[in-house]
Coordinates of C-alpha atoms in Angstrom, one line a residue:
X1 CA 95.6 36.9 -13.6
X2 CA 91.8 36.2 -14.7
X3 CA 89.9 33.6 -12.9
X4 CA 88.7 30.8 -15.1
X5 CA 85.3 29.6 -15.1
X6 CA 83.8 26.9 -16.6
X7 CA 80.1 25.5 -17.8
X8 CA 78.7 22.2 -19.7
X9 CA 75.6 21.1 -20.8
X10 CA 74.0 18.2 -22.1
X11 CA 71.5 19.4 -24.1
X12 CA 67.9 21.1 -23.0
X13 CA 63.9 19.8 -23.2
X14 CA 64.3 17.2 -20.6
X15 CA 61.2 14.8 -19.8
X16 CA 59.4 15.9 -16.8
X17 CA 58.6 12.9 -15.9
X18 CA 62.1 11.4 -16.6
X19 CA 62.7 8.7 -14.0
X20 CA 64.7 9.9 -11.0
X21 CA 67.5 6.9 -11.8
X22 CA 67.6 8.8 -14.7
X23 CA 68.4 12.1 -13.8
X24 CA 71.0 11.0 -11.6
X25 CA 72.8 8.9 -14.2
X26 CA 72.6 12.6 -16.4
X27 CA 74.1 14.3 -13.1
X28 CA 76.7 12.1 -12.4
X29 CA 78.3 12.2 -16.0
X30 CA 78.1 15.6 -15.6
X31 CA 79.7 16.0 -12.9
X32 CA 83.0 13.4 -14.2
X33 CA 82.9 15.6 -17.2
X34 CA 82.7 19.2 -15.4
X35 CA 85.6 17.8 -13.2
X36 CA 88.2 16.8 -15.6
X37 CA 87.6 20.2 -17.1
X38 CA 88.2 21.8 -13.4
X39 CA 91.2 19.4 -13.3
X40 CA 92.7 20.8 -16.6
X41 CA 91.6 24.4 -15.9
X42 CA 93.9 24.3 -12.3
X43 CA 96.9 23.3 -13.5
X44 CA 96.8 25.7 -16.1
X45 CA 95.5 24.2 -19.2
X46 CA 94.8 26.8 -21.8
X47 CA 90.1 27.0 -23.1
X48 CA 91.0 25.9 -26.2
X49 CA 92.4 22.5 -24.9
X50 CA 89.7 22.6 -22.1
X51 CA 86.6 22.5 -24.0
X52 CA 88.3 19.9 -26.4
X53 CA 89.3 17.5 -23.8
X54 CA 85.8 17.7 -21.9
X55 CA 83.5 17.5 -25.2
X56 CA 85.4 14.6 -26.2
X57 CA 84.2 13.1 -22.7
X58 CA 81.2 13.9 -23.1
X59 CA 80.9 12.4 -26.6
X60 CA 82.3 9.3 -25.8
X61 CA 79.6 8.8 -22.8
X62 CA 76.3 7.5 -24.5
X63 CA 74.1 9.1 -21.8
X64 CA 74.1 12.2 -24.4
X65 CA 73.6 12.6 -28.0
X66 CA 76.9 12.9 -29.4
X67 CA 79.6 11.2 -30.8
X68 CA 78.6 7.4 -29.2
X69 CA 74.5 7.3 -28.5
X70 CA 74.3 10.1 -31.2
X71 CA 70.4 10.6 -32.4
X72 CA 69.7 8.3 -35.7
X73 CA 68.7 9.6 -39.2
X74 CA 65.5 8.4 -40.8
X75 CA 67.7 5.7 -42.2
X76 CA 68.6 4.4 -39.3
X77 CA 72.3 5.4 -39.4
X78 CA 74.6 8.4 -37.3
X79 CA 75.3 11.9 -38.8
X80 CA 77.4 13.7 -36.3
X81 CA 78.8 17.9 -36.3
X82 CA 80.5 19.6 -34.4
X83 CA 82.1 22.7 -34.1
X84 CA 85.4 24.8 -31.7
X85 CA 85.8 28.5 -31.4
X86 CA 89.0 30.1 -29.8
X87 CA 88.4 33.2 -28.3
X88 CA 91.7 34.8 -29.4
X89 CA 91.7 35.8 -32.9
X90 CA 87.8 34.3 -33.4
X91 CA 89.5 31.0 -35.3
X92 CA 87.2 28.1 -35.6
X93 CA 86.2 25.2 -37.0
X94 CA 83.7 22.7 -37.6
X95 CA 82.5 19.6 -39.3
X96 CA 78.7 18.0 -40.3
X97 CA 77.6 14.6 -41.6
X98 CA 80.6 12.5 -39.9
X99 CA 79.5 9.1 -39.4
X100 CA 82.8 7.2 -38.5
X101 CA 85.1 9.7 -36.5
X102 CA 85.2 8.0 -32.7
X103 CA 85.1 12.4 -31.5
X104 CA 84.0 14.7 -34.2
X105 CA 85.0 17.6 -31.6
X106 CA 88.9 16.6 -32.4
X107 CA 87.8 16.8 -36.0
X108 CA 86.7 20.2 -35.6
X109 CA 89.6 21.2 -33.8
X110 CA 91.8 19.5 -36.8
X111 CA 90.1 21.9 -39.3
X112 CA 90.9 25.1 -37.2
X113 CA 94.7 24.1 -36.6
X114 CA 95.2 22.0 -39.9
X115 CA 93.5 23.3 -42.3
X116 CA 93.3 26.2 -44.7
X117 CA 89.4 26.5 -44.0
X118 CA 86.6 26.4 -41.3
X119 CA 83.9 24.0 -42.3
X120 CA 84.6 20.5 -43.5
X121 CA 81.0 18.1 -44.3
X122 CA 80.6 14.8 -45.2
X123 CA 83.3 13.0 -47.5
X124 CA 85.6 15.3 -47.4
X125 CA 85.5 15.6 -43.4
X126 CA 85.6 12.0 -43.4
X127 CA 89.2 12.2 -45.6
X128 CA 90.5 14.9 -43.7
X129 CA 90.4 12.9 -40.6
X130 CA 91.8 10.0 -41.8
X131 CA 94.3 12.1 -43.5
X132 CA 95.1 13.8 -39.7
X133 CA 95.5 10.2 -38.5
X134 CA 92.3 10.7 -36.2
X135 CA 90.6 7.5 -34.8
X136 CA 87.6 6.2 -36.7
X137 CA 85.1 3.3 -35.8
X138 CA 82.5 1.5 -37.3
X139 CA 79.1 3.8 -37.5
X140 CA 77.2 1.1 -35.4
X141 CA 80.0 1.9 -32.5
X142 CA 77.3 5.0 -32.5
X143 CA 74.2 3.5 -31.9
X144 CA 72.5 2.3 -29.1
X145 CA 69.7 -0.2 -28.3
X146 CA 68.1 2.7 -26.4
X147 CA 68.1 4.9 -30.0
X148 CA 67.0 2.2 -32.2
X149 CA 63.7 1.9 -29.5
X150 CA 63.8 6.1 -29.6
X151 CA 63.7 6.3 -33.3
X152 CA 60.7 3.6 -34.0
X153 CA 58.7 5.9 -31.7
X154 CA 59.7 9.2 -33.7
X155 CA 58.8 7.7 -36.5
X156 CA 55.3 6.5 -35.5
X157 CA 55.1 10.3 -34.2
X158 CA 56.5 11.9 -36.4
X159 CA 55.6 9.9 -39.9
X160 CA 54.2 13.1 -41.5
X161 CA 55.0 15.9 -39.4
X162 CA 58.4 17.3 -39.0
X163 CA 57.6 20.9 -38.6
X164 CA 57.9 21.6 -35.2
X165 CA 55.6 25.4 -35.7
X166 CA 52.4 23.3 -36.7
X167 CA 50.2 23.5 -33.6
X168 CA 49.1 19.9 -31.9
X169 CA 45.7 20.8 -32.5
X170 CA 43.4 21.0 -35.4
X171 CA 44.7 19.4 -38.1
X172 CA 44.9 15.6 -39.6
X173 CA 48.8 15.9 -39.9
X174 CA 49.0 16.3 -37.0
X175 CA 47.0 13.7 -35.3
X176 CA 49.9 10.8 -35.0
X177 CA 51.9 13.0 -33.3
X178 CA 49.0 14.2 -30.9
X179 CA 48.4 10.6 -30.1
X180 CA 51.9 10.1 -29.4
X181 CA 52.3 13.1 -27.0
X182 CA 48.9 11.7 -25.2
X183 CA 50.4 8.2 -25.2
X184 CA 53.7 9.1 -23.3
X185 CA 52.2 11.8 -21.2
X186 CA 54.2 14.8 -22.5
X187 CA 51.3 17.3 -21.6
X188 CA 51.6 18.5 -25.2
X189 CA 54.8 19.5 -24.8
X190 CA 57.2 19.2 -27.9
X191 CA 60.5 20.1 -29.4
X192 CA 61.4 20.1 -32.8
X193 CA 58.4 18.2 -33.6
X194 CA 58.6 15.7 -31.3
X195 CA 57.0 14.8 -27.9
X196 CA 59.4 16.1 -25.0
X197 CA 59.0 11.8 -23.5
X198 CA 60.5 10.7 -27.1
X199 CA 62.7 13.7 -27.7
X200 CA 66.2 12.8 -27.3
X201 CA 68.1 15.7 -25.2
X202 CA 70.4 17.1 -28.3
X203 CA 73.7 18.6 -27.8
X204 CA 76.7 18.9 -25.6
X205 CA 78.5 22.2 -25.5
X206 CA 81.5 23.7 -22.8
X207 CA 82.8 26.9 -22.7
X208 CA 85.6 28.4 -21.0
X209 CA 87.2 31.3 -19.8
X210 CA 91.0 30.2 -18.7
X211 CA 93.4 31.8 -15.8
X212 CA 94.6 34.1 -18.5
X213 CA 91.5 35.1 -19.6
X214 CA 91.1 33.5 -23.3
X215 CA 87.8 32.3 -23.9
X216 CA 87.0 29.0 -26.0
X217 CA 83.6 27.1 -26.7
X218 CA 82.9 23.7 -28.2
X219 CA 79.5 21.9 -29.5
X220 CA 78.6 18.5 -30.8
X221 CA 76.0 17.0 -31.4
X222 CA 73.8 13.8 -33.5
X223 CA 71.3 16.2 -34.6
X224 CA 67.6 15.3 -34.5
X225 CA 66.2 11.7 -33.7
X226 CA 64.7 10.9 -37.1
X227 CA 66.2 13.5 -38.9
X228 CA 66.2 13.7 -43.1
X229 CA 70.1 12.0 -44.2
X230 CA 72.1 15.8 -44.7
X231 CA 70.1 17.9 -42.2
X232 CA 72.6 20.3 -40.6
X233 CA 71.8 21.9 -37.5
X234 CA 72.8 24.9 -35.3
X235 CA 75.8 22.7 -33.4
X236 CA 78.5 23.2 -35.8
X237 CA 77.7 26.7 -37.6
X238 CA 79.4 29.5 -35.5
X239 CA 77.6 32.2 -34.6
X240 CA 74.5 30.3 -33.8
X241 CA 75.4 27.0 -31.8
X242 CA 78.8 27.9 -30.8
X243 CA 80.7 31.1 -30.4
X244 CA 83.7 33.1 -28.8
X245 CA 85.7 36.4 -28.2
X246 CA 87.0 38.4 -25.7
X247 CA 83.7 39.0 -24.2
X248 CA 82.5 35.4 -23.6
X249 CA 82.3 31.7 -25.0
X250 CA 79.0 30.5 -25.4
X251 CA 77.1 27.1 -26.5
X252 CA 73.8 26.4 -27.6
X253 CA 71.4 23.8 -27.2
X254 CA 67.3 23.0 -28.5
X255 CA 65.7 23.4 -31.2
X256 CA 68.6 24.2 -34.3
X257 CA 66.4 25.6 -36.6
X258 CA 65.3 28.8 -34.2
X259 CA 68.8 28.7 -32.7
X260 CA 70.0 29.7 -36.4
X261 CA 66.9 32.0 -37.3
X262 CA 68.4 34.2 -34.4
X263 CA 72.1 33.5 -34.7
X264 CA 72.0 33.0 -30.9
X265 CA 75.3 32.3 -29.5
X266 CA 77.1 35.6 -31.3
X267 CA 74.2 37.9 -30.4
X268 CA 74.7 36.8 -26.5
X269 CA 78.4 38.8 -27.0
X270 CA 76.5 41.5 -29.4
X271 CA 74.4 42.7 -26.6
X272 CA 77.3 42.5 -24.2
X273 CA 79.3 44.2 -26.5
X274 CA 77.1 47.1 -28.2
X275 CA 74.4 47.1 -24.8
X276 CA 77.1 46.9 -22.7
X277 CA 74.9 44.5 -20.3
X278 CA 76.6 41.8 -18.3
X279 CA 76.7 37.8 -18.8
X280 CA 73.6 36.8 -17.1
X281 CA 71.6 39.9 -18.0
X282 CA 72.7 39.1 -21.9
X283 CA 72.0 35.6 -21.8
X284 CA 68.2 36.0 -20.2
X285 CA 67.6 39.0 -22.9
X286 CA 68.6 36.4 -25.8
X287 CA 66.2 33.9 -24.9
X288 CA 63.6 36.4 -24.3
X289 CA 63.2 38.3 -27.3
X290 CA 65.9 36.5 -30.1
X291 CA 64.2 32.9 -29.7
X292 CA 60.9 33.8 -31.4
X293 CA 58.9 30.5 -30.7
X294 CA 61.5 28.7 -30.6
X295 CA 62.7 26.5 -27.4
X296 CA 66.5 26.5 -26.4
X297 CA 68.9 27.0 -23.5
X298 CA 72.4 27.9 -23.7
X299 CA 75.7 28.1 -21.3
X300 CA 78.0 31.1 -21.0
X301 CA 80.9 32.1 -19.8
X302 CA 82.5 35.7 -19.3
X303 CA 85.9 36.7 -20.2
X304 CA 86.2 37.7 -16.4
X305 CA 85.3 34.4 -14.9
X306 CA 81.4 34.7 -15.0
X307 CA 78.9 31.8 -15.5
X308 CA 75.3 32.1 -16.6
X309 CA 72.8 29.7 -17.9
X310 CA 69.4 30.8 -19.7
X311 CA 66.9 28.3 -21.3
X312 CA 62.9 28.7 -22.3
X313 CA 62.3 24.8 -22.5
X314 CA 61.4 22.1 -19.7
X315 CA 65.1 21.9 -18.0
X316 CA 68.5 21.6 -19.5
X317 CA 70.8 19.2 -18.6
X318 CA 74.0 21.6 -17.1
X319 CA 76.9 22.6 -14.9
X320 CA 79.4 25.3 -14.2
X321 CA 82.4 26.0 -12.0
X322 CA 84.9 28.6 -10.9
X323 CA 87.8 28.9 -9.7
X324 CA 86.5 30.4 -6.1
X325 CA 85.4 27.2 -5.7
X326 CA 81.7 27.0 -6.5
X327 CA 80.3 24.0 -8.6
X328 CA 77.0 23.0 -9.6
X329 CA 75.0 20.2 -11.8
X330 CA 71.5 20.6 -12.3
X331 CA 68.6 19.9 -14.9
X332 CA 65.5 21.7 -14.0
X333 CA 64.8 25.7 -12.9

């Protein structure tokens, strides 16, 4: 038999100077989330079923952004995606621009088992869930006081720019946004165009390798606080925020428009597959030379029990186990 493995995330480009109560409140979930996947992964459970059952945990706790304490849109409301990969066979699904589904994960999952296709948006992943029977709440069961403060802050930042490439210094756009970054005491750090204080940590993500040695990954995600109404990001398009086969299960996190520009998640298994390079050695060469200047981290596992991290921002929210019994939660280097 395989060992199994496991690792989460809750997103990366943390606040260095993100109040200890903070960061233990981040830690804690973490930890309740990387245990019921432990739990599961003992008595047997199969990845797929895994990574389902601890995403939707992770959703439904608003410490992160997804599912309930999801990032707002410029208007103020929740656009959620998601997206599951089953190592065996490469099936997958995924959904964007769900605003009432209580865990668009299950959604996801729906589309893979349910469905003649991969990719449901919008309207028509809104009827398909109701259509699967899938719970569904109110969109403000989404959004938190803490957002609604987070978004009137992006906004003052962010009124003009949104192009997170367009250097702090030397130009009038970008001036609100350098007063911002001076204001909260970033040290000029940003992330999709916004300070890292004001940045809301984006993403959560598990992969798994089971005790038969199938992998499975899962990602969801609000997107971007302040985001245009129909932005689509990196969490729910395989290949780049989420992917699987025999090699490993892997899922992204930071900055979606650079984590599709290099189709990251897939080309962590293309250099283990055609470099023939191990997990950890994969992972670090991916967010060396396929990030560009883009910030992200990712999580990993290997189809023969493995777990490796990588990420080029300030911390990423994260854990892993396996079954020899190591476990560990952690946020910074």
């Amino acid at each position: 038999m395989a060992r199994w493995a496991i690792a989460i995330h809750g997103g990366a480009g943390v606040d260095p100077n993100l109040p200890e109560h903070r960061q233990e409140e981040a830690k804690r979930v973490l930890a309740r989330c990387l245990q019921v996947g432990v739990d599961l992964l003992r008595s047997g459970a199969a990845a797929l079923d895994v990574v389902e059952a601890v995403v939707r945990e992770l959703e439904t706790d608003p410490c992160f952004n997804s599912g309930r304490g999801s990032a707002l849109t410029r208007a103020g409301t929740v656009e959620m995606e998601a997206s599951i990969m089953d190592g065996r066979g490469r099936r997958c699904g995924a959904v964007s621009g769900v605003s009432t589904v209580r865990n668009p994960v299950s959604l996801a999952r729906r589309v893979m088992d349910k469905s003649p296709h991969s990719y449901l948006a919008f309207d028509g992943a809104e009827d398909f869930a109701r259509e699967q029977g899938l719970e569904v709440v109110d969109n403000s069961y989404f959004i938190t006081e803490e957002n609604i403060g987070m978004l009137k802050l992006a906004k003052e930042a962010n009124s003009i720019l949104f192009d997170y490439r367009i250097p702090l210094a030397g130009a009038d756009t970008c001036s609100a946004l350098a007063a911002a970054v001076e204001g909260h005491g970033s040290n000029g750090m940003v992330m999709n165009g916004l300070p890292i204080s004001i940045y809301a940590p984006e993403t959560v993500g598990c992969a798994v390798v089971d005790s038969s040695g199938f992998t499975a990954a899962a990602t969801s995600t609000g997107g971007l606080m302040n985001k245009m109404t129909g932005r689509i990001g990196d969490s729910p398009l395989i290949g780049a925020g989420t992917y699987a086969c025999g090699h490993c299960a892997v899922s992204c996190t930071g900055e979606g428009e650079a984590i599709i520009r290099s189709t990251l998640a897939r080309d962590v298994a293309a250099v283990m597959e055609y470099k023939g390079l191990p997990l950890q050695e994969a992972v670090d060469f991916c967010v060396k030379e396929r990030l560009d200047e883009g910030f992200a981290g990712l999580i990993a596992v290997s189809g023969t029990g493995e777990v490796a991290y990588g990420f080029n921002c300030t911390g990423m929210f994260r854990g892993c186990a396996t079954e020899d019994g190591f476990m560990e939660v952690g946020i910074w280097e």
